[in-house]
mmCIF file of C-alpha atoms and ligand atoms in Angstrom:
data_model
loop_
_atom_site.group_PDB
_atom_site.id
_atom_site.type_symbol
_atom_site.label_atom_id
_atom_site.label_comp_id
_atom_site.label_asym_id
_atom_site.label_seq_id
_atom_site.Cartn_x
_atom_site.Cartn_y
_atom_site.Cartn_z
ATOM 1 C CA MET A 174 -27.669 43.247 -2.619
ATOM 2 C CA THR A 175 -25.305 39.922 -2.969
ATOM 3 C CA SER A 176 -26.864 37.494 -1.133
ATOM 4 C CA ALA A 177 -26.349 34.111 0.246
ATOM 5 C CA LEU A 178 -28.008 30.681 0.388
ATOM 6 C CA ILE A 179 -26.393 28.927 3.259
ATOM 7 C CA THR A 180 -28.153 24.665 4.107
ATOM 8 C CA GLY A 181 -27.775 23.046 7.589
ATOM 9 C CA ALA A 182 -26.726 26.808 9.452
ATOM 10 C CA ASN A 183 -27.938 26.391 11.564
ATOM 11 C CA LYS A 184 -25.429 25.210 14.214
ATOM 12 C CA GLY A 185 -21.823 25.135 14.071
ATOM 13 C CA LEU A 186 -19.353 26.130 10.265
ATOM 14 C CA GLY A 187 -22.998 26.756 8.981
ATOM 15 C CA TYR A 188 -23.704 29.281 11.148
ATOM 16 C CA GLU A 189 -20.078 30.957 11.389
ATOM 17 C CA THR A 190 -20.484 31.087 7.825
ATOM 18 C CA ALA A 191 -24.232 32.684 8.576
ATOM 19 C CA ARG A 192 -22.252 34.987 11.429
ATOM 20 C CA ARG A 193 -19.727 36.233 8.885
ATOM 21 C CA LEU A 194 -21.520 36.861 6.127
ATOM 22 C CA GLY A 195 -24.007 38.658 7.682
ATOM 23 C CA GLU A 196 -22.058 40.274 9.299
ATOM 24 C CA LEU A 197 -20.673 41.282 5.577
ATOM 25 C CA GLY A 198 -24.483 42.950 4.553
ATOM 26 C CA TRP A 199 -25.328 40.199 2.377
ATOM 27 C CA THR A 200 -28.907 39.062 3.196
ATOM 28 C CA VAL A 201 -28.368 34.870 4.092
ATOM 29 C CA PHE A 202 -30.812 32.541 3.672
ATOM 30 C CA LEU A 203 -30.132 30.185 6.155
ATOM 31 C CA GLY A 204 -31.397 27.057 5.747
ATOM 32 C CA SER A 205 -32.715 24.800 8.791
ATOM 33 C CA ARG A 206 -34.200 21.365 8.219
ATOM 34 C CA ASP A 207 -35.768 21.816 11.363
ATOM 35 C CA GLU A 208 -37.272 24.942 12.131
ATOM 36 C CA GLY A 209 -37.539 25.751 15.749
ATOM 37 C CA ARG A 210 -33.287 25.977 15.487
ATOM 38 C CA GLY A 211 -32.923 27.927 11.544
ATOM 39 C CA ARG A 212 -35.334 30.204 13.465
ATOM 40 C CA ALA A 213 -33.192 30.126 16.902
ATOM 41 C CA ALA A 214 -30.276 31.071 15.032
ATOM 42 C CA ALA A 215 -31.944 33.577 13.017
ATOM 43 C CA GLN A 216 -32.951 35.364 15.670
ATOM 44 C CA LYS A 217 -30.019 34.931 16.577
ATOM 45 C CA LEU A 218 -28.279 36.498 14.122
ATOM 46 C CA ALA A 219 -31.511 39.013 13.149
ATOM 47 C CA ALA A 220 -30.260 40.479 16.835
ATOM 48 C CA ASP A 221 -27.028 41.489 15.158
ATOM 49 C CA GLY A 222 -27.672 43.209 13.277
ATOM 50 C CA ALA A 223 -27.391 40.752 9.702
ATOM 51 C CA HIS A 224 -30.818 40.188 7.514
ATOM 52 C CA VAL A 225 -31.604 36.895 7.641
ATOM 53 C CA ILE A 226 -33.990 35.242 5.819
ATOM 54 C CA MET A 227 -34.687 30.762 7.803
ATOM 55 C CA VAL A 228 -34.958 28.089 5.120
ATOM 56 C CA PRO A 229 -36.998 25.274 6.119
ATOM 57 C CA LEU A 230 -34.296 23.034 4.174
ATOM 58 C CA ASP A 231 -33.659 19.045 4.759
ATOM 59 C CA VAL A 232 -31.632 18.181 1.678
ATOM 60 C CA SER A 233 -32.585 14.668 1.923
ATOM 61 C CA SER A 234 -35.942 15.306 0.700
ATOM 62 C CA GLU A 235 -36.656 16.846 -2.522
ATOM 63 C CA LYS A 236 -40.226 18.342 -1.356
ATOM 64 C CA SER A 237 -38.298 20.474 1.759
ATOM 65 C CA VAL A 238 -36.040 21.311 -1.460
ATOM 66 C CA ALA A 239 -38.421 22.024 -4.030
ATOM 67 C CA GLY A 240 -40.603 24.898 -0.653
ATOM 68 C CA ALA A 241 -37.143 26.294 0.626
ATOM 69 C CA VAL A 242 -37.089 27.956 -3.992
ATOM 70 C CA ARG A 243 -40.198 28.544 -3.231
ATOM 71 C CA LEU A 244 -39.452 30.961 0.127
ATOM 72 C CA VAL A 245 -36.319 31.936 -0.711
ATOM 73 C CA ARG A 246 -38.586 32.814 -4.484
ATOM 74 C CA GLU A 247 -41.010 35.259 -2.054
ATOM 75 C CA HIS A 248 -37.690 37.330 -1.912
ATOM 76 C CA THR A 249 -35.632 37.511 -4.801
ATOM 77 C CA ASP A 250 -35.099 35.870 -7.944
ATOM 78 C CA ARG A 251 -31.412 35.718 -7.995
ATOM 79 C CA ILE A 252 -29.327 34.444 -5.278
ATOM 80 C CA ASN A 253 -25.173 34.644 -5.455
ATOM 81 C CA VAL A 254 -23.852 32.091 -3.370
ATOM 82 C CA LEU A 255 -25.113 28.854 -2.954
ATOM 83 C CA ILE A 256 -23.298 26.874 0.048
ATOM 84 C CA ASN A 257 -23.614 22.966 0.368
ATOM 85 C CA ASN A 258 -22.028 22.949 3.743
ATOM 86 C CA ALA A 259 -25.285 20.459 5.597
ATOM 87 C CA ALA A 260 -23.603 16.875 6.092
ATOM 88 C CA THR A 261 -24.178 13.573 8.608
ATOM 89 C CA PRO A 262 -20.740 11.587 9.528
ATOM 90 C CA GLY A 263 -22.619 8.444 9.860
ATOM 91 C CA GLY A 264 -22.390 5.812 12.417
ATOM 92 C CA GLY A 265 -18.429 5.382 10.761
ATOM 93 C CA VAL A 266 -19.486 1.399 10.307
ATOM 94 C CA ASN A 267 -16.118 -0.108 9.510
ATOM 95 C CA PRO A 268 -15.860 -0.982 5.316
ATOM 96 C CA ALA A 269 -16.778 -5.184 6.881
ATOM 97 C CA ASP A 270 -19.847 -4.494 7.917
ATOM 98 C CA ALA A 271 -21.115 -1.258 6.495
ATOM 99 C CA THR A 272 -23.915 -2.095 3.974
ATOM 100 C CA ALA A 273 -25.111 -0.364 1.001
ATOM 101 C CA LYS A 274 -28.120 0.727 2.939
ATOM 102 C CA ASP A 275 -25.282 2.736 5.434
ATOM 103 C CA ILE A 276 -24.562 4.025 3.241
ATOM 104 C CA HIS A 277 -27.211 5.331 0.957
ATOM 105 C CA ALA A 278 -28.299 7.337 4.218
ATOM 106 C CA VAL A 279 -25.334 9.251 4.317
ATOM 107 C CA TYR A 280 -24.859 9.715 0.752
ATOM 108 C CA ASP A 281 -29.213 11.196 0.155
ATOM 109 C CA THR A 282 -27.109 14.400 2.721
ATOM 110 C CA ASN A 283 -23.722 14.887 1.411
ATOM 111 C CA VAL A 284 -24.340 13.571 -2.250
ATOM 112 C CA TYR A 285 -27.660 13.953 -2.963
ATOM 113 C CA GLY A 286 -28.378 16.731 -1.083
ATOM 114 C CA PRO A 287 -25.887 18.928 -3.207
ATOM 115 C CA VAL A 288 -27.088 17.708 -5.907
ATOM 116 C CA ARG A 289 -30.827 18.054 -5.064
ATOM 117 C CA VAL A 290 -29.869 21.954 -3.763
ATOM 118 C CA THR A 291 -27.986 22.672 -5.964
ATOM 119 C CA GLN A 292 -29.780 22.125 -9.792
ATOM 120 C CA ALA A 293 -33.560 23.002 -7.795
ATOM 121 C CA PHE A 294 -31.207 26.990 -6.815
ATOM 122 C CA LEU A 295 -29.280 26.805 -10.754
ATOM 123 C CA PRO A 296 -32.234 28.998 -11.901
ATOM 124 C CA LEU A 297 -31.880 31.876 -9.300
ATOM 125 C CA LEU A 298 -27.694 31.400 -9.240
ATOM 126 C CA GLN A 299 -27.778 31.424 -13.138
ATOM 127 C CA ALA A 300 -29.828 35.217 -12.937
ATOM 128 C CA ALA A 301 -27.644 36.737 -10.616
ATOM 129 C CA ASP A 302 -23.147 38.510 -11.180
ATOM 130 C CA SER A 303 -20.851 36.114 -10.173
ATOM 131 C CA PRO A 304 -22.684 33.294 -9.495
ATOM 132 C CA ARG A 305 -20.968 30.627 -7.314
ATOM 133 C CA VAL A 306 -21.128 27.653 -5.584
ATOM 134 C CA VAL A 307 -18.923 26.027 -2.070
ATOM 135 C CA MET A 308 -18.906 23.165 -1.530
ATOM 136 C CA VAL A 309 -17.788 21.982 1.862
ATOM 137 C CA THR A 310 -16.302 18.777 1.655
ATOM 138 C CA GLY A 311 -13.589 16.709 4.070
ATOM 139 C CA PRO A 312 -10.339 15.409 4.397
ATOM 140 C CA GLY A 313 -12.088 12.097 3.934
ATOM 141 C CA GLY A 314 -12.498 13.251 0.536
ATOM 142 C CA SER A 315 -9.174 13.621 -0.549
ATOM 143 C CA ILE A 316 -7.611 9.975 -2.422
ATOM 144 C CA GLU A 317 -3.763 11.725 -1.076
ATOM 145 C CA TYR A 318 -4.652 12.142 2.035
ATOM 146 C CA VAL A 319 -6.278 8.819 3.018
ATOM 147 C CA THR A 320 -3.923 7.212 1.278
ATOM 148 C CA ASP A 321 -0.564 8.713 2.658
ATOM 149 C CA PRO A 322 -0.248 5.948 5.788
ATOM 150 C CA GLY A 323 1.797 8.490 8.607
ATOM 151 C CA GLN A 324 -1.919 10.303 8.505
ATOM 152 C CA PRO A 325 -4.561 9.037 10.908
ATOM 153 C CA VAL A 326 -7.217 8.650 8.644
ATOM 154 C CA SER A 327 -5.828 6.167 6.553
ATOM 155 C CA LYS A 328 -6.303 3.476 10.244
ATOM 156 C CA MET A 329 -9.791 5.242 10.897
ATOM 157 C CA TYR A 330 -11.617 2.233 9.150
ATOM 158 C CA GLU A 331 -15.285 3.644 7.759
ATOM 159 C CA LEU A 332 -16.719 3.542 4.495
ATOM 160 C CA ALA A 333 -19.271 6.042 4.365
ATOM 161 C CA TYR A 334 -18.870 9.084 4.854
ATOM 162 C CA THR A 335 -14.862 9.733 3.144
ATOM 163 C CA SER A 336 -16.900 8.142 0.050
ATOM 164 C CA SER A 337 -19.348 10.486 0.220
ATOM 165 C CA LYS A 338 -17.224 13.642 0.418
ATOM 166 C CA ALA A 339 -14.681 11.417 -2.181
ATOM 167 C CA ALA A 340 -18.015 11.489 -4.603
ATOM 168 C CA LEU A 341 -19.013 15.080 -3.409
ATOM 169 C CA ASN A 342 -15.376 16.446 -5.075
ATOM 170 C CA MET A 343 -15.858 14.588 -8.133
ATOM 171 C CA ILE A 344 -19.652 15.890 -8.907
ATOM 172 C CA THR A 345 -17.777 19.440 -7.902
ATOM 173 C CA VAL A 346 -15.242 18.856 -11.193
ATOM 174 C CA ARG A 347 -18.063 18.284 -13.152
ATOM 175 C CA TYR A 348 -20.198 20.486 -12.125
ATOM 176 C CA ALA A 349 -17.594 23.208 -12.521
ATOM 177 C CA GLN A 350 -16.980 21.658 -16.400
ATOM 178 C CA ALA A 351 -20.436 21.780 -17.619
ATOM 179 C CA LEU A 352 -21.555 24.996 -16.375
ATOM 180 C CA PRO A 353 -18.159 27.288 -16.743
ATOM 181 C CA ALA A 354 -20.828 31.233 -15.829
ATOM 182 C CA ILE A 355 -20.980 29.600 -12.093
ATOM 183 C CA LYS A 356 -17.473 28.680 -10.594
ATOM 184 C CA PHE A 357 -17.898 25.561 -8.685
ATOM 185 C CA ASN A 358 -15.327 24.534 -5.865
ATOM 186 C CA ALA A 359 -14.591 22.490 -3.110
ATOM 187 C CA VAL A 360 -13.485 22.718 0.573
ATOM 188 C CA ILE A 361 -11.563 21.322 3.163
ATOM 189 C CA PRO A 362 -13.010 23.422 6.329
ATOM 190 C CA GLY A 363 -9.274 23.132 8.482
ATOM 191 C CA GLU A 364 -6.003 22.789 7.350
ATOM 192 C CA LEU A 365 -4.817 19.509 5.697
ATOM 193 C CA ALA A 366 -1.022 19.954 6.644
ATOM 194 C CA THR A 367 -0.854 20.591 10.887
ATOM 195 C CA SER A 368 -3.850 18.042 10.763
ATOM 196 C CA ARG A 369 -6.542 20.424 12.734
ATOM 197 C CA PHE A 370 -9.955 20.731 12.406
ATOM 198 C CA PRO A 371 -12.744 23.504 14.054
ATOM 199 C CA ALA A 372 -14.768 21.566 16.767
ATOM 200 C CA THR A 373 -18.305 21.482 15.913
ATOM 201 C CA ASP A 374 -20.766 19.109 16.980
ATOM 202 C CA MET A 375 -19.601 16.925 13.565
ATOM 203 C CA SER A 376 -15.988 16.331 14.804
ATOM 204 C CA ARG A 377 -17.140 15.523 19.021
ATOM 205 C CA HIS A 378 -15.837 18.997 19.558
ATOM 206 C CA MET A 379 -12.103 17.603 19.163
ATOM 207 C CA GLY A 380 -10.359 19.926 16.825
ATOM 208 C CA GLU A 381 -8.158 22.001 17.629
ATOM 209 C CA LEU A 382 -9.837 25.372 14.724
ATOM 210 C CA THR A 383 -13.033 27.311 16.044
ATOM 211 C CA VAL A 384 -16.431 27.601 13.744
ATOM 212 C CA THR A 385 -13.999 31.003 12.621
ATOM 213 C CA GLU A 386 -10.693 29.534 12.231
ATOM 214 C CA GLY A 387 -11.818 26.548 9.895
ATOM 215 C CA SER A 388 -15.371 28.290 8.075
ATOM 216 C CA ASP A 389 -12.072 30.905 6.530
ATOM 217 C CA PRO A 390 -11.015 28.622 3.846
ATOM 218 C CA ILE A 391 -15.870 28.445 2.503
ATOM 219 C CA ILE A 392 -15.959 32.421 3.008
ATOM 220 C CA GLU A 393 -12.473 33.084 0.534
ATOM 221 C CA LEU A 394 -14.831 31.430 -2.389
ATOM 222 C CA ALA A 395 -17.413 32.527 -0.672
ATOM 223 C CA THR A 396 -16.518 36.226 -1.123
ATOM 224 C CA ARG A 397 -14.453 36.013 -4.297
ATOM 225 C CA ALA A 398 -16.643 37.278 -7.135
ATOM 226 C CA SER A 399 -15.464 37.559 -10.262
ATOM 227 C CA ASP A 400 -12.220 37.310 -10.266
ATOM 228 C CA GLY A 401 -12.426 33.614 -7.969
ATOM 229 C CA PRO A 402 -11.742 30.167 -9.077
ATOM 230 C CA THR A 403 -13.168 26.972 -10.984
ATOM 231 C CA GLY A 404 -13.148 23.681 -9.946
ATOM 232 C CA ILE A 405 -10.490 24.380 -7.125
ATOM 233 C CA PHE A 406 -10.299 21.885 -3.839
ATOM 234 C CA ILE A 407 -9.016 24.000 -0.963
ATOM 235 C CA ASP A 408 -8.464 24.140 3.114
ATOM 236 C CA ARG A 409 -7.568 27.477 4.977
ATOM 237 C CA LEU A 410 -3.489 26.921 3.954
ATOM 238 C CA GLY A 411 -4.240 27.143 0.119
ATOM 239 C CA PRO A 412 -4.851 24.629 -3.085
ATOM 240 C CA ILE A 413 -4.995 21.189 -2.052
ATOM 241 C CA ALA A 414 -4.656 17.770 -4.509
ATOM 242 C CA TRP A 415 -7.672 15.837 -4.767
HETATM 243 N N1 LIG B 614 -15.746 19.838 12.024
HETATM 244 C C1 LIG B 614 -15.129 19.344 10.866
HETATM 245 O O1 LIG B 614 -13.993 18.955 11.381
HETATM 246 C C2 LIG B 614 -15.077 18.938 10.049
HETATM 247 C C3 LIG B 614 -14.168 18.514 9.369
HETATM 248 C C4 LIG B 614 -13.833 18.118 7.344
HETATM 249 C C5 LIG B 614 -15.788 18.043 6.926
HETATM 250 N N2 LIG B 614 -16.405 19.945 7.709
HETATM 251 C C6 LIG B 614 -17.386 19.118 6.983
HETATM 252 O O2 LIG B 614 -18.417 20.607 7.389
HETATM 253 C C7 LIG B 614 -19.570 20.644 7.361
HETATM 254 C C8 LIG B 614 -20.454 21.337 8.735
HETATM 255 O O3 LIG B 614 -19.795 20.323 9.723
HETATM 256 P P1 LIG B 614 -19.639 21.212 11.140
HETATM 257 O O4 LIG B 614 -18.553 20.360 11.851
HETATM 258 O O5 LIG B 614 -19.941 22.470 11.253
HETATM 259 O O6 LIG B 614 -21.070 20.062 11.793
HETATM 260 P P2 LIG B 614 -22.215 20.277 12.978
HETATM 261 O O7 LIG B 614 -21.956 21.399 13.785
HETATM 262 O O8 LIG B 614 -22.625 18.660 12.496
HETATM 263 O O9 LIG B 614 -23.070 21.417 11.095
HETATM 264 C C9 LIG B 614 -24.036 20.067 10.594
HETATM 265 C C10 LIG B 614 -25.268 20.358 10.779
HETATM 266 O O10 LIG B 614 -25.474 20.292 8.664
HETATM 267 C C11 LIG B 614 -27.752 19.822 9.181
HETATM 268 N N3 LIG B 614 -27.922 18.772 8.176
HETATM 269 C C12 LIG B 614 -27.149 17.194 8.778
HETATM 270 N N4 LIG B 614 -28.864 16.905 7.634
HETATM 271 C C13 LIG B 614 -28.959 17.729 7.105
HETATM 272 C C14 LIG B 614 -30.389 17.474 6.468
HETATM 273 N N5 LIG B 614 -30.130 16.460 5.786
HETATM 274 N N6 LIG B 614 -30.671 18.316 5.832
HETATM 275 C C15 LIG B 614 -30.350 19.896 6.525
HETATM 276 N N7 LIG B 614 -29.241 19.915 7.622
HETATM 277 C C16 LIG B 614 -28.710 18.779 7.788
HETATM 278 C C17 LIG B 614 -27.124 20.280 10.663
HETATM 279 O O11 LIG B 614 -28.616 20.287 10.676
HETATM 280 P P3 LIG B 614 -29.323 19.695 12.690
HETATM 281 O O12 LIG B 614 -28.327 20.582 13.745
HETATM 282 O O13 LIG B 614 -30.464 19.749 12.141
HETATM 283 O O14 LIG B 614 -28.235 18.048 12.796
HETATM 284 C C18 LIG B 614 -26.340 20.496 11.047
HETATM 285 O O15 LIG B 614 -26.986 21.771 10.596
HETATM 286 C C19 LIG B 614 -20.199 19.484 7.110
HETATM 287 O O16 LIG B 614 -20.324 19.420 5.425
HETATM 288 C C20 LIG B 614 -18.937 18.222 7.380
HETATM 289 O O17 LIG B 614 -18.695 17.469 6.561
HETATM 290 C C21 LIG B 614 -16.243 19.803 8.722
#
């Protein structure tokens, strides 16, 4: 059995990733911080024939992450792929007004969340064949992109979300270097070169890509097993600059 745990999979890109991996015949552990929303999502996928187990999982809570490990262990002693997808956009507070508290709240989900979940699931990943971790970051995490004056993001003044994704990029690289038996890669669910991103609640449905298109690079990294890269950063069109 090939299995994946996806955080924040009750909707948006996480849900679409769960749907696509389920379609491939994988066992999908569908993480959702809200049990009701998670159950509804899992039921929908199961009705289409997917093997899905809903895992209550709030990535900002140590207790919830520990509970998720216990639940997954009731089903299996190994996980092939972990997809750290859950994130919060924060309030888009201007750097001049952003407090440490504002930033902490975003980091708790977007930075400490993937670290909590990755660390807790390392033993299950290490027990699997060709384990992979996919970190879903964002265009704001690319310093090259953000500092390009031609990009609208260079004029979107905020601190918390973009710096959380830049931190997650570095965390991905450092895990990849330290743990070569596991492939750690970062992905932008969109196209930097065309500035096209998926329409989800997080993008207020302004994106020009579908969630299927947005999840393409997530699926690519999740499904490339032994021949796959580690420590790279890609979007839908291929490798991109950090
Ligand atoms: N859409 C874009 O244009 C875009 C662009 C670049 C990067 N991304 C990245 O893509 C990923 C998925 O975003 P999306 O567009 O699919 O957004 P979305 O539809 O808003 O989904 C976000 C998911 O994260 C979950 N979540 C938030 N905080 C959580 C927590 N503490 N614990 C567990 N789950 C939590 C949400 O759960 P609830 O339903 O309970 O809120 C939801 O399931 C994110 O990492 C985002 O930064 C998206």
